[in-house]
């Protein structure tokens, strides 16, 4: 039976939020991990765009559809906090990363960080990406059933350490494997049922992973403080706000851990999804390859990447089908409302991007791979300002979205020129939603060198 979250004040015209808790302790967490869209569709049909459920030991107000998502993400009355929402999930692991800051502090840190993502710096990052991508792909061994996801994840971590850190001098391959695992453990700890550092739990692995990452970055901090490189790590050590404010050592470490997680985890799932669909739709693979070849260079500049319009359509459609961050967290810092429903102060709120991206009202035949949705003559994403929101919205919209686009296009440019690949048209990736989505079978593709 549905239950009401909390009654609105006696003089209010707002409606209470209905929902259900699910199983004791774990709530509906397993239902979400097994079949997120199945769970979300059933709640939409039963409760509408705003309901509540239990997950990760907390009650969450679940907001679905672009109207509700827009209300929370735009946050015009400043009723929702980022830090309080994300901290309950990933606070101990990505402490004081930009996504976990709010208000004036968030604005101050964002203004400093923006200097690391100017068009001039993005151009330099793109130039540095090419040799790093080429070197990583030299180590790929094409075959039938090639596991694309782990190969791409290793590649994007290599890119992140190369471009964001200026390299990881003195680190062995085994150490970088451990760093990659530390990131995975930190991300997966977000859905831990046991939220104490007990041995054998995801939460404990996340705590240990965070300690491993801090140790790794602090080892390189003195050299970056003294350096003059163009990498992000060195940049964060030296950039200042207009008022002369600079990041402390702890600030630099916190931002680096968060940014490297965001830079390689989210890009990996988008690249993996693109490889799947381009393998299933060879006509699109060839369209993208021809356009890539037409640039006449193996190392396109940041400006030249804008000419890869077909690849851009594919990238956007893949981010729609599998948004790298399917749910965004917030917490109400005062009594407020969404779509006429009363949300009491202290409520945890989940903005479900994933559901919006699959609503037939905005995306005809939403499960179909159709990059032309984003073509100028259609622009289905413009039907509603928040119909397509893989980078979030409002003041917390992803700061690295332009770098992500450049990185993904650069990697795909090299893949298209070097390889052909195929994926059975009937294949559906078994996505694991324990944390950020990833294909649990490694995303197999039949990969071969181009003749």
Coordinates of N, CA, C and O in Angstrom, one line a residue, residues 76-212:
X76 N 15.7 27.6 -8.5 CA 15.5 29.0 -8.5 C 15.3 29.6 -7.1 O 15.7 30.7 -6.8
X77 N 14.7 28.8 -6.2 CA 14.5 29.4 -4.8 C 15.6 28.8 -3.8 O 15.4 29.0 -2.6
X78 N 16.7 28.2 -4.4 CA 17.8 27.8 -3.6 C 17.3 26.8 -2.5 O 17.8 26.9 -1.3
X79 N 16.4 25.9 -2.8 CA 15.9 25.0 -1.8 C 16.7 23.7 -1.8 O 16.5 22.9 -0.9
X80 N 17.5 23.4 -2.8 CA 18.2 22.1 -2.9 C 19.7 22.3 -2.9 O 20.2 23.2 -3.6
X81 N 20.3 21.5 -2.1 CA 21.8 21.5 -2.0 C 22.4 20.3 -2.6 O 21.9 19.2 -2.6
X82 N 23.5 20.6 -3.3 CA 24.3 19.5 -4.0 C 25.0 18.6 -2.9 O 24.9 17.4 -2.9
X83 N 25.8 19.3 -2.1 CA 26.7 18.6 -1.2 C 26.0 17.7 -0.3 O 26.4 16.5 -0.1
X84 N 24.9 18.1 0.3 CA 24.2 17.3 1.2 C 23.6 16.1 0.5 O 23.4 15.0 1.1
X85 N 23.2 16.2 -0.8 CA 22.6 15.1 -1.5 C 23.6 14.1 -1.9 O 23.4 12.9 -1.6
X86 N 24.8 14.5 -2.4 CA 25.8 13.6 -2.9 C 26.6 13.0 -1.7 O 27.1 11.9 -1.8
X87 N 26.7 13.8 -0.6 CA 27.6 13.3 0.5 C 27.1 12.0 1.1 O 27.9 11.2 1.5
X88 N 25.8 11.8 1.2 CA 25.3 10.6 1.8 C 25.7 9.4 0.9 O 25.7 8.2 1.4
X89 N 26.0 9.6 -0.4 CA 26.3 8.5 -1.3 C 27.8 8.4 -1.5 O 28.4 7.3 -1.4
X90 N 28.5 9.5 -1.8 CA 29.9 9.4 -2.1 C 30.8 10.4 -1.3 O 32.0 10.5 -1.6
X91 N 30.2 11.0 -0.3 CA 31.0 12.0 0.5 C 32.3 11.6 0.9 O 33.3 12.3 0.8
X92 N 32.4 10.4 1.6 CA 33.7 10.0 2.1 C 34.8 9.7 1.0 O 36.0 9.7 1.3
X93 N 34.3 9.5 -0.2 CA 35.2 9.1 -1.3 C 35.6 10.2 -2.2 O 36.7 10.2 -2.8
X94 N 34.7 11.2 -2.4 CA 35.0 12.4 -3.3 C 34.8 13.7 -2.5 O 34.3 14.6 -3.0
X95 N 35.3 13.6 -1.3 CA 35.2 14.7 -0.3 C 35.6 16.1 -0.9 O 36.7 16.2 -1.5
X96 N 34.7 17.0 -0.9 CA 35.0 18.4 -1.4 C 35.4 18.5 -2.8 O 36.1 19.5 -3.2
X97 N 35.0 17.5 -3.6 CA 35.1 17.7 -5.1 C 34.0 18.8 -5.5 O 33.1 19.1 -4.7
X98 N 34.2 19.4 -6.6 CA 33.3 20.5 -7.0 C 31.8 20.1 -6.9 O 31.0 21.0 -6.5
X99 N 31.5 18.9 -7.2 CA 30.1 18.5 -7.2 C 29.5 18.5 -5.8 O 28.3 18.5 -5.6
X100 N 30.4 18.5 -4.8 CA 29.9 18.4 -3.4 C 30.0 19.7 -2.7 O 29.8 19.8 -1.5
X101 N 30.2 20.8 -3.4 CA 30.2 22.1 -2.9 C 29.0 22.9 -3.2 O 28.3 22.6 -4.2
X102 N 28.6 23.9 -2.4 CA 27.4 24.7 -2.7 C 27.7 26.2 -2.4 O 28.7 26.5 -1.8
X103 N 26.7 27.0 -2.9 CA 26.7 28.4 -2.5 C 27.9 29.1 -3.0 O 28.5 28.9 -4.0
X104 N 28.3 30.1 -2.2 CA 29.5 31.0 -2.5 C 30.8 30.2 -2.6 O 31.6 30.5 -3.5
X105 N 30.9 29.1 -1.8 CA 32.1 28.3 -1.9 C 32.2 27.6 -3.3 O 33.2 27.5 -3.9
X106 N 31.1 27.0 -3.7 CA 31.0 26.4 -5.0 C 31.3 27.4 -6.1 O 32.1 27.1 -7.0
X107 N 30.8 28.5 -6.0 CA 31.0 29.6 -7.0 C 32.5 30.0 -7.1 O 33.1 30.1 -8.2
X108 N 33.1 30.1 -5.9 CA 34.5 30.5 -5.9 C 35.4 29.5 -6.5 O 36.3 29.8 -7.3
X109 N 35.1 28.2 -6.1 CA 36.0 27.1 -6.6 C 35.7 26.9 -8.1 O 36.7 26.7 -8.9
X110 N 34.5 27.1 -8.6 CA 34.2 26.9 -10.0 C 34.8 28.0 -10.8 O 35.3 27.7 -11.9
X111 N 34.9 29.2 -10.3 CA 35.5 30.3 -11.1 C 37.0 30.0 -11.3 O 37.6 30.3 -12.3
X112 N 37.6 29.5 -10.2 CA 39.1 29.2 -10.4 C 39.2 28.0 -11.4 O 40.1 28.0 -12.3
X113 N 38.4 27.0 -11.2 CA 38.5 25.8 -12.1 C 38.2 26.1 -13.5 O 38.8 25.5 -14.5
X114 N 37.3 27.1 -13.8 CA 37.0 27.4 -15.2 C 38.2 27.9 -16.0 O 38.3 27.7 -17.2
X115 N 39.2 28.4 -15.3 CA 40.4 28.8 -16.0 C 41.2 27.6 -16.5 O 42.0 27.8 -17.4
X116 N 40.9 26.4 -16.0 CA 41.6 25.2 -16.5 C 40.8 24.6 -17.7 O 41.3 23.7 -18.3
X117 N 39.7 25.2 -18.0 CA 38.9 24.7 -19.1 C 38.5 25.8 -20.2 O 37.5 25.7 -20.8
X118 N 39.4 26.7 -20.3 CA 39.2 27.7 -21.3 C 39.4 27.1 -22.7 O 40.0 26.0 -22.8
X119 N 39.0 27.7 -23.8 CA 39.1 27.2 -25.1 C 40.6 27.0 -25.5 O 41.0 26.0 -26.1
X120 N 41.4 28.0 -25.0 CA 42.9 27.8 -25.3 C 43.4 26.6 -24.6 O 44.2 25.8 -25.2
X121 N 43.1 26.3 -23.4 CA 43.6 25.2 -22.7 C 43.0 23.9 -23.3 O 43.7 22.9 -23.4
X122 N 41.7 23.9 -23.7 CA 41.1 22.8 -24.3 C 41.8 22.4 -25.6 O 42.0 21.2 -26.0
X123 N 42.2 23.4 -26.3 CA 43.0 23.2 -27.5 C 44.3 22.5 -27.3 O 44.7 21.6 -28.0
X124 N 45.0 22.9 -26.2 CA 46.3 22.3 -25.8 C 46.0 20.9 -25.3 O 46.8 20.0 -25.6
X125 N 45.0 20.7 -24.5 CA 44.7 19.3 -24.1 C 44.4 18.4 -25.3 O 44.9 17.2 -25.3
X126 N 43.7 18.9 -26.3 CA 43.3 18.1 -27.4 C 44.6 17.7 -28.2 O 44.8 16.5 -28.6
X127 N 45.5 18.6 -28.3 CA 46.8 18.4 -29.0 C 47.6 17.3 -28.3 O 48.2 16.4 -28.9
X128 N 47.5 17.3 -26.9 CA 48.2 16.3 -26.2 C 47.5 14.9 -26.1 O 48.2 13.9 -25.9
X129 N 46.2 14.9 -26.4 CA 45.5 13.7 -26.4 C 46.0 12.7 -27.5 O 46.0 11.5 -27.3
X130 N 46.3 13.2 -28.7 CA 46.6 12.4 -29.8 C 47.7 11.4 -29.6 O 47.5 10.2 -29.8
X131 N 48.9 11.8 -29.2 CA 49.9 10.8 -29.0 C 49.6 9.8 -27.9 O 50.0 8.6 -27.9
X132 N 48.8 10.3 -26.9 CA 48.5 9.3 -25.8 C 47.5 8.3 -26.3 O 47.6 7.1 -25.9
X133 N 46.5 8.7 -27.1 CA 45.5 7.7 -27.7 C 46.3 6.8 -28.6 O 46.0 5.5 -28.5
X134 N 47.1 7.3 -29.5 CA 47.8 6.4 -30.4 C 48.7 5.4 -29.7 O 48.7 4.2 -30.0
X135 N 49.4 5.8 -28.6 CA 50.2 4.9 -27.8 C 49.3 3.8 -27.2 O 49.7 2.6 -27.1
X136 N 48.2 4.2 -26.6 CA 47.3 3.2 -26.0 C 46.8 2.2 -27.0 O 46.7 1.0 -26.7
X137 N 46.3 2.7 -28.1 CA 45.8 1.8 -29.1 C 46.8 0.9 -29.7 O 46.4 -0.2 -30.2
X138 N 48.1 1.2 -29.7 CA 49.1 0.3 -30.2 C 49.1 -1.0 -29.4 O 49.6 -2.0 -29.9
X139 N 48.6 -0.9 -28.1 CA 48.6 -2.1 -27.3 C 47.4 -2.9 -27.4 O 47.2 -4.0 -26.8
X140 N 46.4 -2.5 -28.3 CA 45.2 -3.3 -28.5 C 45.5 -4.5 -29.4 O 46.2 -4.3 -30.4
X141 N 44.9 -5.6 -29.2 CA 45.1 -6.8 -30.0 C 43.7 -7.2 -30.5 O 43.0 -8.0 -29.9
X142 N 43.3 -6.8 -31.7 CA 42.0 -7.0 -32.3 C 41.7 -8.5 -32.4 O 42.6 -9.3 -32.7
X143 N 40.5 -8.9 -32.1 CA 40.0 -10.3 -32.3 C 38.5 -10.3 -32.1 O 37.9 -9.3 -31.8
X144 N 37.9 -11.4 -32.4 CA 36.5 -11.6 -32.2 C 36.2 -11.7 -30.7 O 37.0 -12.3 -29.9
X145 N 35.2 -11.0 -30.3 CA 34.9 -10.9 -28.9 C 35.8 -10.0 -28.0 O 35.9 -10.2 -26.8
X146 N 36.5 -9.1 -28.7 CA 37.4 -8.2 -28.0 C 36.5 -7.4 -26.9 O 35.5 -6.8 -27.2
X147 N 37.0 -7.4 -25.7 CA 36.3 -6.8 -24.5 C 36.6 -5.3 -24.6 O 37.7 -4.8 -24.1
X148 N 35.7 -4.5 -25.1 CA 36.0 -3.1 -25.4 C 35.9 -2.3 -24.1 O 36.8 -1.4 -23.9
X149 N 35.0 -2.6 -23.2 CA 34.9 -1.7 -22.0 C 36.1 -1.7 -21.2 O 36.6 -0.6 -20.9
X150 N 36.7 -2.8 -20.7 CA 37.9 -2.7 -19.9 C 39.1 -2.0 -20.6 O 39.9 -1.3 -20.1
X151 N 39.2 -2.3 -22.0 CA 40.2 -1.7 -22.7 C 40.1 -0.2 -22.8 O 41.0 0.6 -22.7
X152 N 38.8 0.3 -23.0 CA 38.5 1.7 -23.0 C 38.8 2.3 -21.7 O 39.2 3.5 -21.6
X153 N 38.4 1.6 -20.6 CA 38.6 2.2 -19.3 C 40.1 2.4 -18.9 O 40.5 3.4 -18.4
X154 N 40.9 1.4 -19.3 CA 42.3 1.6 -19.2 C 42.8 2.7 -20.0 O 43.7 3.5 -19.6
X155 N 42.3 2.9 -21.2 CA 42.7 3.9 -22.1 C 42.4 5.3 -21.5 O 43.2 6.2 -21.5
X156 N 41.1 5.5 -21.1 CA 40.7 6.8 -20.6 C 41.4 7.1 -19.3 O 41.7 8.3 -19.0
X157 N 41.8 6.1 -18.4 CA 42.6 6.5 -17.3 C 44.0 6.9 -17.7 O 44.5 7.8 -17.1
X158 N 44.5 6.2 -18.7 CA 45.8 6.7 -19.2 C 45.8 8.1 -19.7 O 46.7 8.9 -19.5
X159 N 44.7 8.4 -20.4 CA 44.5 9.8 -20.9 C 44.4 10.8 -19.8 O 44.9 11.9 -19.8
X160 N 43.6 10.4 -18.7 CA 43.4 11.3 -17.6 C 44.7 11.6 -16.9 O 45.0 12.7 -16.5
X161 N 45.5 10.5 -16.7 CA 46.8 10.8 -16.0 C 47.7 11.5 -16.9 O 48.6 12.3 -16.4
X162 N 47.7 11.3 -18.2 CA 48.6 12.0 -19.1 C 48.2 13.5 -19.2 O 49.0 14.4 -19.1
X163 N 46.9 13.8 -19.5 CA 46.5 15.1 -19.8 C 46.2 15.9 -18.5 O 46.6 17.1 -18.3
X164 N 45.6 15.3 -17.5 CA 45.3 16.0 -16.3 C 46.4 16.0 -15.3 O 46.5 16.9 -14.5
X165 N 47.3 15.0 -15.3 CA 48.5 15.0 -14.4 C 49.8 15.3 -15.0 O 50.8 15.6 -14.3
X166 N 49.9 15.3 -16.4 CA 51.2 15.5 -17.0 C 52.0 14.2 -17.0 O 53.2 14.2 -17.1
X167 N 51.3 13.1 -16.8 CA 51.9 11.8 -16.7 C 52.0 11.3 -15.2 O 51.8 12.1 -14.3
X168 N 52.4 10.0 -15.1 CA 52.5 9.5 -13.7 C 53.9 8.9 -13.7 O 54.1 7.6 -13.6
X169 N 54.9 9.7 -13.7 CA 56.3 9.3 -13.8 C 56.6 8.5 -12.5 O 56.2 8.8 -11.4
X170 N 57.3 7.3 -12.7 CA 57.7 6.5 -11.6 C 56.7 5.5 -11.2 O 56.9 4.7 -10.3
X171 N 55.5 5.5 -11.8 CA 54.4 4.6 -11.5 C 54.4 3.4 -12.4 O 54.5 3.6 -13.6
X172 N 54.4 2.2 -11.9 CA 54.4 1.0 -12.7 C 53.0 0.7 -13.2 O 52.0 1.3 -12.8
X173 N 52.9 -0.2 -14.2 CA 51.6 -0.6 -14.7 C 50.7 -1.1 -13.6 O 49.5 -0.8 -13.6
X174 N 51.3 -1.9 -12.7 CA 50.5 -2.5 -11.7 C 50.0 -1.5 -10.7 O 48.8 -1.6 -10.3
X175 N 50.8 -0.4 -10.5 CA 50.2 0.7 -9.6 C 49.1 1.4 -10.3 O 48.1 1.7 -9.6
X176 N 49.1 1.6 -11.6 CA 48.0 2.2 -12.3 C 46.8 1.3 -12.3 O 45.6 1.8 -12.2
X177 N 47.0 0.0 -12.4 CA 45.9 -0.9 -12.2 C 45.2 -0.7 -10.8 O 44.0 -0.7 -10.7
X178 N 46.0 -0.6 -9.8 CA 45.5 -0.4 -8.5 C 44.8 1.0 -8.3 O 43.8 1.1 -7.6
X179 N 45.3 2.0 -9.0 CA 44.6 3.3 -9.0 C 43.3 3.2 -9.7 O 42.3 3.7 -9.2
X180 N 43.2 2.5 -10.8 CA 42.0 2.3 -11.5 C 41.0 1.6 -10.6 O 39.8 1.9 -10.5
X181 N 41.4 0.5 -9.9 CA 40.6 -0.2 -9.0 C 40.1 0.7 -7.9 O 38.9 0.6 -7.4
X182 N 40.9 1.6 -7.4 CA 40.6 2.5 -6.3 C 39.4 3.4 -6.7 O 38.5 3.6 -6.0
X183 N 39.5 3.9 -8.0 CA 38.4 4.7 -8.5 C 37.1 3.9 -8.6 O 36.0 4.3 -8.2
X184 N 37.2 2.7 -9.1 CA 36.0 1.8 -9.1 C 35.4 1.5 -7.8 O 34.2 1.6 -7.6
X185 N 36.3 1.3 -6.8 CA 35.8 1.0 -5.4 C 35.1 2.2 -4.8 O 34.1 2.1 -4.1
X186 N 35.6 3.4 -5.1 CA 35.0 4.6 -4.6 C 33.6 4.9 -5.2 O 32.7 5.2 -4.5
X187 N 33.5 4.6 -6.5 CA 32.2 4.9 -7.2 C 31.2 3.8 -6.7 O 30.1 4.1 -6.4
X188 N 31.6 2.6 -6.6 CA 30.7 1.5 -6.3 C 30.2 1.5 -4.9 O 29.2 1.0 -4.5
X189 N 31.0 2.2 -4.0 CA 30.6 2.3 -2.6 C 29.3 3.1 -2.4 O 28.7 3.0 -1.4
X190 N 28.9 3.9 -3.4 CA 27.8 4.7 -3.3 C 26.5 3.9 -3.0 O 25.6 4.4 -2.3
X191 N 26.4 2.7 -3.5 CA 25.2 1.9 -3.3 C 25.4 0.8 -2.2 O 24.6 -0.2 -2.2
X192 N 26.4 0.9 -1.4 CA 26.6 0.0 -0.4 C 25.5 -0.1 0.6 O 25.0 0.9 1.1
X193 N 25.0 -1.3 0.9 CA 24.0 -1.5 1.9 C 24.5 -1.2 3.3 O 23.9 -0.5 4.1
X194 N 25.7 -1.8 3.6 CA 26.3 -1.5 4.9 C 27.2 -0.3 4.7 O 28.2 -0.3 4.0
X195 N 26.9 0.8 5.4 CA 27.5 2.0 5.2 C 28.5 2.4 6.4 O 28.5 3.5 6.9
X196 N 29.2 1.3 6.8 CA 30.3 1.4 7.8 C 31.5 0.6 7.2 O 31.3 -0.3 6.5
X197 N 32.7 1.0 7.6 CA 33.9 0.4 7.1 C 34.2 -1.0 7.6 O 35.2 -1.3 8.2
X198 N 33.2 -1.9 7.5 CA 33.4 -3.3 7.9 C 34.1 -4.1 6.8 O 33.9 -3.9 5.6
X199 N 35.1 -4.9 7.2 CA 35.8 -5.7 6.2 C 34.9 -6.5 5.3 O 33.9 -7.1 5.7
X200 N 35.3 -6.4 4.0 CA 34.6 -7.2 3.0 C 33.4 -6.4 2.4 O 32.8 -6.9 1.4
X201 N 33.1 -5.2 2.9 CA 32.0 -4.4 2.3 C 32.5 -3.5 1.3 O 33.6 -3.1 1.2
X202 N 31.5 -3.1 0.4 CA 31.9 -2.1 -0.6 C 32.3 -0.7 0.0 O 33.1 0.0 -0.5
X203 N 31.6 -0.4 1.2 CA 32.0 0.8 1.9 C 33.4 0.8 2.3 O 34.1 1.8 2.1
X204 N 33.9 -0.3 2.9 CA 35.3 -0.4 3.3 C 36.2 -0.3 2.1 O 37.3 0.4 2.2
X205 N 35.9 -0.9 1.0 CA 36.7 -0.9 -0.2 C 36.8 0.6 -0.7 O 37.8 1.0 -1.2
X206 N 35.7 1.3 -0.6 CA 35.7 2.7 -1.0 C 36.6 3.6 -0.1 O 37.3 4.4 -0.6
X207 N 36.5 3.3 1.2 CA 37.3 4.1 2.2 C 38.8 3.8 1.9 O 39.6 4.7 1.8
X208 N 39.1 2.5 1.6 CA 40.5 2.2 1.3 C 40.9 2.8 0.0 O 42.1 3.2 -0.2
X209 N 40.0 2.8 -1.0 CA 40.3 3.4 -2.3 C 40.6 4.8 -2.2 O 41.6 5.3 -2.9
X210 N 39.8 5.6 -1.4 CA 40.1 7.0 -1.2 C 41.5 7.2 -0.6 O 42.2 8.1 -1.1
X211 N 41.9 6.4 0.4 CA 43.2 6.6 1.0 C 44.3 6.3 -0.1 O 45.3 7.0 -0.1
X212 N 44.0 5.3 -0.9 CA 45.0 5.0 -2.0 C 45.2 6.1 -2.9 O 46.3 6.5 -3.4

